[in-house]
Every structure is written in structure tokens, then in C-alpha cells.
Coordinates of C-alpha atoms and ligand atoms in Angstrom, one line a residue:
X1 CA 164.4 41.3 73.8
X2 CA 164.2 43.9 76.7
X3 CA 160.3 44.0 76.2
X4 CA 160.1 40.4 76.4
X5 CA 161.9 40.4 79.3
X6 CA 160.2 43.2 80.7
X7 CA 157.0 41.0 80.3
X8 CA 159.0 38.3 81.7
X9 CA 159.3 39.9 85.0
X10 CA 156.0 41.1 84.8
X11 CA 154.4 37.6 84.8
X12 CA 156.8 36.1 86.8
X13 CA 155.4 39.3 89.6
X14 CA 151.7 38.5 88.6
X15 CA 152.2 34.9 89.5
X16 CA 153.8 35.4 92.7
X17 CA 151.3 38.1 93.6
X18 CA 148.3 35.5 92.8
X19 CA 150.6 32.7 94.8
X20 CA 150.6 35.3 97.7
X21 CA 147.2 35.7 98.2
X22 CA 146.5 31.8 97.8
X23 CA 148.4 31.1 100.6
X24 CA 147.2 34.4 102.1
X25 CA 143.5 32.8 102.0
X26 CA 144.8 29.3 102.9
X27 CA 146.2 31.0 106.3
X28 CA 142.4 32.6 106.6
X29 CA 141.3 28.9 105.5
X30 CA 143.6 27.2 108.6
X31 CA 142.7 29.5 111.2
X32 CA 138.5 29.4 110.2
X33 CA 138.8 25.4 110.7
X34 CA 141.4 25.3 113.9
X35 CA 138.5 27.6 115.6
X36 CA 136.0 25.6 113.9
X37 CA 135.0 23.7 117.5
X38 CA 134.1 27.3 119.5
X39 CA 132.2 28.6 116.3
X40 CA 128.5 28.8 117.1
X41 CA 125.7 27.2 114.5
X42 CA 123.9 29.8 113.0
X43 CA 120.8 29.5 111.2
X44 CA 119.3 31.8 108.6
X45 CA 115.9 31.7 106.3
X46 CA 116.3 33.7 102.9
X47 CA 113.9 34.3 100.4
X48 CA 114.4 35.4 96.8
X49 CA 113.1 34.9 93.6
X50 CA 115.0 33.1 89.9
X51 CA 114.2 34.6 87.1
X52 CA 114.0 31.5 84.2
X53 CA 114.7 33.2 81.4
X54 CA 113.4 29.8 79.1
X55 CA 113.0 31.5 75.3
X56 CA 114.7 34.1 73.5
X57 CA 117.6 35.6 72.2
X58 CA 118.1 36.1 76.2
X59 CA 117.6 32.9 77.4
X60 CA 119.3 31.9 80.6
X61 CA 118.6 28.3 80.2
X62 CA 120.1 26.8 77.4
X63 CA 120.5 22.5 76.7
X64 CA 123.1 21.0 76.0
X65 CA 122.2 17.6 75.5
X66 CA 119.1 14.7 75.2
X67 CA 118.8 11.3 74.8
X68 CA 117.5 9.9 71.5
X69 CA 113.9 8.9 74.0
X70 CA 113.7 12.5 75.2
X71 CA 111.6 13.8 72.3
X72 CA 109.1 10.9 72.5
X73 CA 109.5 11.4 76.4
X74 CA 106.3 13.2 78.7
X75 CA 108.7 14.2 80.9
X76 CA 111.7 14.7 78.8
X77 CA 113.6 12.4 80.4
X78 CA 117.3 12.3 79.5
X79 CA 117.3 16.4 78.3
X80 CA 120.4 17.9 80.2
X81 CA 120.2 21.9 80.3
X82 CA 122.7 24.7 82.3
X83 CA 121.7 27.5 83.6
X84 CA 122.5 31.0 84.5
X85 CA 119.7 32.7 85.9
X86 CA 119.3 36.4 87.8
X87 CA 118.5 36.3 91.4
X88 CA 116.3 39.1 92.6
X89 CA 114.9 40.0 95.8
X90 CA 111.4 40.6 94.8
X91 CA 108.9 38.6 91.7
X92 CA 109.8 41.6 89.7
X93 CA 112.7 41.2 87.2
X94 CA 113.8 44.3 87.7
X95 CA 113.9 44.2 91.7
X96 CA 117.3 44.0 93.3
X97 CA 119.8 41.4 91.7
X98 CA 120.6 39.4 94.6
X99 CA 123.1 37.1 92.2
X100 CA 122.6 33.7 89.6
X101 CA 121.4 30.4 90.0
X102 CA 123.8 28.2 88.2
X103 CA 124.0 24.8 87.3
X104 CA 123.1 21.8 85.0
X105 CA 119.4 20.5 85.5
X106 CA 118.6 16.9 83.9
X107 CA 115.2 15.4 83.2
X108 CA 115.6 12.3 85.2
X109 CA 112.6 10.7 85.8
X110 CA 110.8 8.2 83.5
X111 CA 107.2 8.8 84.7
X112 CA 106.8 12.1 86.1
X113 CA 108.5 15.4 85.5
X114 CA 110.8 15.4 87.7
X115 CA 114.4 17.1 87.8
X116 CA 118.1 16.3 89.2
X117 CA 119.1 19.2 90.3
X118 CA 122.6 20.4 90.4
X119 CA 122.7 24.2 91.5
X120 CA 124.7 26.8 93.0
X121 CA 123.4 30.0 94.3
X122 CA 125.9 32.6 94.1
X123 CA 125.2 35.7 95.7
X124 CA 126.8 38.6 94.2
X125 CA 124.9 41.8 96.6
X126 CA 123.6 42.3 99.7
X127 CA 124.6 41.1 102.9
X128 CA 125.6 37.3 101.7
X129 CA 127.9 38.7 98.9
X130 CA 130.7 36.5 98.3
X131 CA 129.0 33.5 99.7
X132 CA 127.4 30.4 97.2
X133 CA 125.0 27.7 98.3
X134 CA 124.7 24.2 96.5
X135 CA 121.5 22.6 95.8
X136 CA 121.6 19.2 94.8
X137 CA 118.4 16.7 94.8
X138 CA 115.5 16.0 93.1
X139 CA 112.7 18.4 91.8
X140 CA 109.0 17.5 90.6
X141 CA 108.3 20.5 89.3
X142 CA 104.4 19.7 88.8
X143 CA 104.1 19.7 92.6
X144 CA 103.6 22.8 94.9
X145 CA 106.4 23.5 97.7
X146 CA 109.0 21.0 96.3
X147 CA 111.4 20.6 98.9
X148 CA 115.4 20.3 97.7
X149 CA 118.7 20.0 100.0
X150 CA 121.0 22.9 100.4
X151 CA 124.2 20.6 100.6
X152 CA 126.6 22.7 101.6
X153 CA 128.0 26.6 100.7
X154 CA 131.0 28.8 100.7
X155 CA 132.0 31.8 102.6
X156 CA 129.8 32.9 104.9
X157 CA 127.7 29.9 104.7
X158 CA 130.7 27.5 104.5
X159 CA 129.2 23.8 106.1
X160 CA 126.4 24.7 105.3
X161 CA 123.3 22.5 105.7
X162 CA 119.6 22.8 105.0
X163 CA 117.0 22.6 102.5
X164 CA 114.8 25.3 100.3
X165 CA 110.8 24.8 99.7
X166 CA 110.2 26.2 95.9
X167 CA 107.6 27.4 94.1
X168 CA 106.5 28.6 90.6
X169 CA 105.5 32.1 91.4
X170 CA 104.2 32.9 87.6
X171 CA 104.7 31.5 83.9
X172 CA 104.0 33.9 81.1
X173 CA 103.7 30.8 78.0
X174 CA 103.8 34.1 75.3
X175 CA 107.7 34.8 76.8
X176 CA 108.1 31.5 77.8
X177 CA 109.3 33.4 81.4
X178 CA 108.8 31.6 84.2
X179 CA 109.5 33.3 87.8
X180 CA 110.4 30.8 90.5
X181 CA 110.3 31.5 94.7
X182 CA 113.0 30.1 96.6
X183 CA 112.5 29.5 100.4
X184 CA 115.9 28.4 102.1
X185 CA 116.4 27.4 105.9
X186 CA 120.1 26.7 106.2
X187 CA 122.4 26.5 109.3
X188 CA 125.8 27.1 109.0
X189 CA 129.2 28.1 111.2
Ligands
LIG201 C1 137.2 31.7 117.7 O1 135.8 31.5 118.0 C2 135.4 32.3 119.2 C3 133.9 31.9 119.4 O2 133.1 32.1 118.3 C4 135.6 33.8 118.9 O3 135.2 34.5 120.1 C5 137.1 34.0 118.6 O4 137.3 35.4 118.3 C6 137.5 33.1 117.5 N1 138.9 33.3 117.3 C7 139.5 33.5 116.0 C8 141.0 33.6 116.0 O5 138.8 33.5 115.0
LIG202 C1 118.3 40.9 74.7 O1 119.4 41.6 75.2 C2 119.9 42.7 74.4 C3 121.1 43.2 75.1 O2 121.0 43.4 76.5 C4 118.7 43.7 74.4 O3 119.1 44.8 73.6 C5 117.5 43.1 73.8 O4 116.4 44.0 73.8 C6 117.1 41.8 74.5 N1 116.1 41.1 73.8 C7 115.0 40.6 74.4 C8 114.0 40.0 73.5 O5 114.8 40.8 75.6
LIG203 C1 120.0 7.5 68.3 O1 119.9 8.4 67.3 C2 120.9 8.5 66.3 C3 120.7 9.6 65.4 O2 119.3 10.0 65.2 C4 121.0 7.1 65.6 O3 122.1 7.1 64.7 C5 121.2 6.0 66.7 O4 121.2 4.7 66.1 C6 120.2 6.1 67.8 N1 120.5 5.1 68.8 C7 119.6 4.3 69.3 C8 120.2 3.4 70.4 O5 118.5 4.2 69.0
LIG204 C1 130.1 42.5 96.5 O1 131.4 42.2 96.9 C2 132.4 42.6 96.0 C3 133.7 42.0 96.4 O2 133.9 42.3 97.8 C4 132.4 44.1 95.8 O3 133.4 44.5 94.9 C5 131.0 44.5 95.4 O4 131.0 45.9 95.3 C6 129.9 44.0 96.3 N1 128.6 44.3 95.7 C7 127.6 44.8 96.3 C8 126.4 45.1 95.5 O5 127.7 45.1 97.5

């Protein structure tokens, strides 16, 4: 009885600690947006590469679901897959991790391979630790420099706006490992 009590107490604590700091951020949260008006646009150009892990027991990119046309499909159209891919700061895999790319990409084009994007760029080191980016748009990823908007971000890229040109740095079809370059041009307040 005491022990469940004594848990008691300690989850009731736990919850108002976590309550705390919710409204702790929401006060942060009301004071960012009050002094939103003075805040100067900033702009920024990063660079940084995804690892696409695509085969393997370590795959990084794994689907989840395809229509019954997406095997007789070119392009793979209706094949949804998520994502959790390593971002590093140079080509090589073992390079500074920067964060993940994560998302849900869907084959969504009939003709040509092309890709609705739905992606979040969560950066885990460096100087825009803490902060995400969301990429949302379409990507024909035959083409060279395939140009996607940056939608918006958190942290220190909260109203974020912008758009990344992307390329396929290298593809190794043994390790089905591809190596993708993102170039992002964002401004944010
Ligand atoms: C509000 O923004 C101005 C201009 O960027 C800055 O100088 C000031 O410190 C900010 N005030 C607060 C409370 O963040
Ligand atoms: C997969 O990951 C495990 C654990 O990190 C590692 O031991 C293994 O060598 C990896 N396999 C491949 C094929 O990379
Ligand atoms: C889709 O495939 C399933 C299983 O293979 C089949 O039962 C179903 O009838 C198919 N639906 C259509 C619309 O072709
Ligand atoms: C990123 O930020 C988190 C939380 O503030 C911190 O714990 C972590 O050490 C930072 N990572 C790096 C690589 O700076």
C-alpha cells in the first residue's frame, strides 16, 4: 500500500514537473511571437548530405504500403515508404552526423518517377541542434538539381520558408546505397 502510494506521489510529481516545463516553454512560445514584429529575417544556405540506406538488414528506408498497379508500375506509382536516414556533413558515411531525414515518401506520378515528398530534417549536432525543417513537394528523381520547398521549421528556424536544390551524389547498385546532396536556402525569424 505505502509503495503504491509512494509511486503515487511520484507520478503525480513527474506529471506536474512535465506540466511545468510546458507552460515554461509556452511562456518562451508567447514572448518569441509578441516580439515577433521587431525580429529581423534571417537567411541561411546549408549543405549536407542523406545517407539512403535502401537494402539490408540496415535499411533506413523501409515501405509500408503499394497499390495493387505499383508492381506492373515504371515508376512505382502508388508504393508509400518512411524513412529515417543519417545526415552527415560530408559524402562520407562516416563524416559528422549532422541528424535524420524523416518522413513518408510516395510514388505519385503515373508517367515519370516522380515523388511526394513529406520530410523533416531534424538536426541533432552542430550549430542548428534542436531545430527541424519540413520539406513537402514533389521530387523527379531522374532529374539533376530537383528543386523542393522547405515549408516551414522549428526552433531556430521556426517560420521558416525556402526551398533545397538536390542531387544524387553517388549509387553503389551492389549495396543498394545511394548518397543524396541537399542544398537549402531558407529564411527564417
Ligand atoms: C525583441 O526583438 C528585438 C529586435 O530583434 C531585440 O532587440 C529584443 O531583445 C527582443 N526582446 C525580447 C524580449 O526578446
Ligand atoms: C547492421 O548493424 C549491425 C548493428 O549495428 C552491425 O553489427 C552489422 O554489421 C550491420 N550490417 C550491415 C550489413 O551493415
Ligand atoms: C488487389 O489485389 C488483391 C490481392 O492481390 C485482390 O484481392 C483485389 O481484388 C485487387 N483489387 C483490384 C481492384 O484489382
Ligand atoms: C544537441 O543538443 C542537445 C540538447 O540541448 C544536447 O544534449 C546535445 O549534447 C547536443 N549535441 C551536440 C552534438 O551538440
Amino acid at each position: 500500500m505505502e509503495r503504491v502510494c509512494a509511486i503515487f506521489i511520484l507520478c503525480s510529481l513527474l506529471i506536474a514537473g512535465s506540466y511545468a516545463s510546458t507552460s515554461k516553454d509556452i511562456l518562451e512560445a508567447e514572448k518569441w511571437f509578441r516580439n515577433l514584429s521587431q525580429r529581423r529575417e534571417k537567411v541561411a544556405k546549408l549543405r549536407f548530405y542523406i545517407q539512403d540506406v535502401l537494402g539490408g538488414p540496415n535499411a533506413t528506408i523501409w515501405e509500408v504500403a503499394r497499390s495493387n498497379v505499383t508492381s506492373l508500375s515504371h515508376t512505382m506509382f502508388g508504393q508509400i515508404r518512411v524513412l529515417d536516414n543519417l545526415i552527415t556533413a560530408e559524402p562520407d558515411r562516416n563524416s559528422e552526423k549532422l541528424g535524420r531525414a524523416q518522413g513518408l515518401v510516395t510514388s505519385a506520378d503515373l508517367r515519370e518517377s516522380a515523388l511526394a515528398m513529406n520530410l523533416n530534417f531534424v538536426f541533432t549536432a552542430g550549430r542548428y541542434n534542436g531545430s527541424t525543417l519540413c520539406i513537402l513537394g514533389r521530387n523527379p528523381i531522374d532529374t539533376m538539381n530537383r528543386e523542393l520547398p522547405v515549408v516551414g521549421g522549428t526552433g531556430v528556424f521556426r517560420m521558416a520558408r525556402g526551398f533545397s536544390i538536390s542531387n544524387t551524389y553517388s549509387y553503389d547498385p551492389v549495396e543498394n546505397y545511394g548518397v543524396l546532396e541537399y542544398t537549402v536556402y531558407v529564411s527564417y525569424v
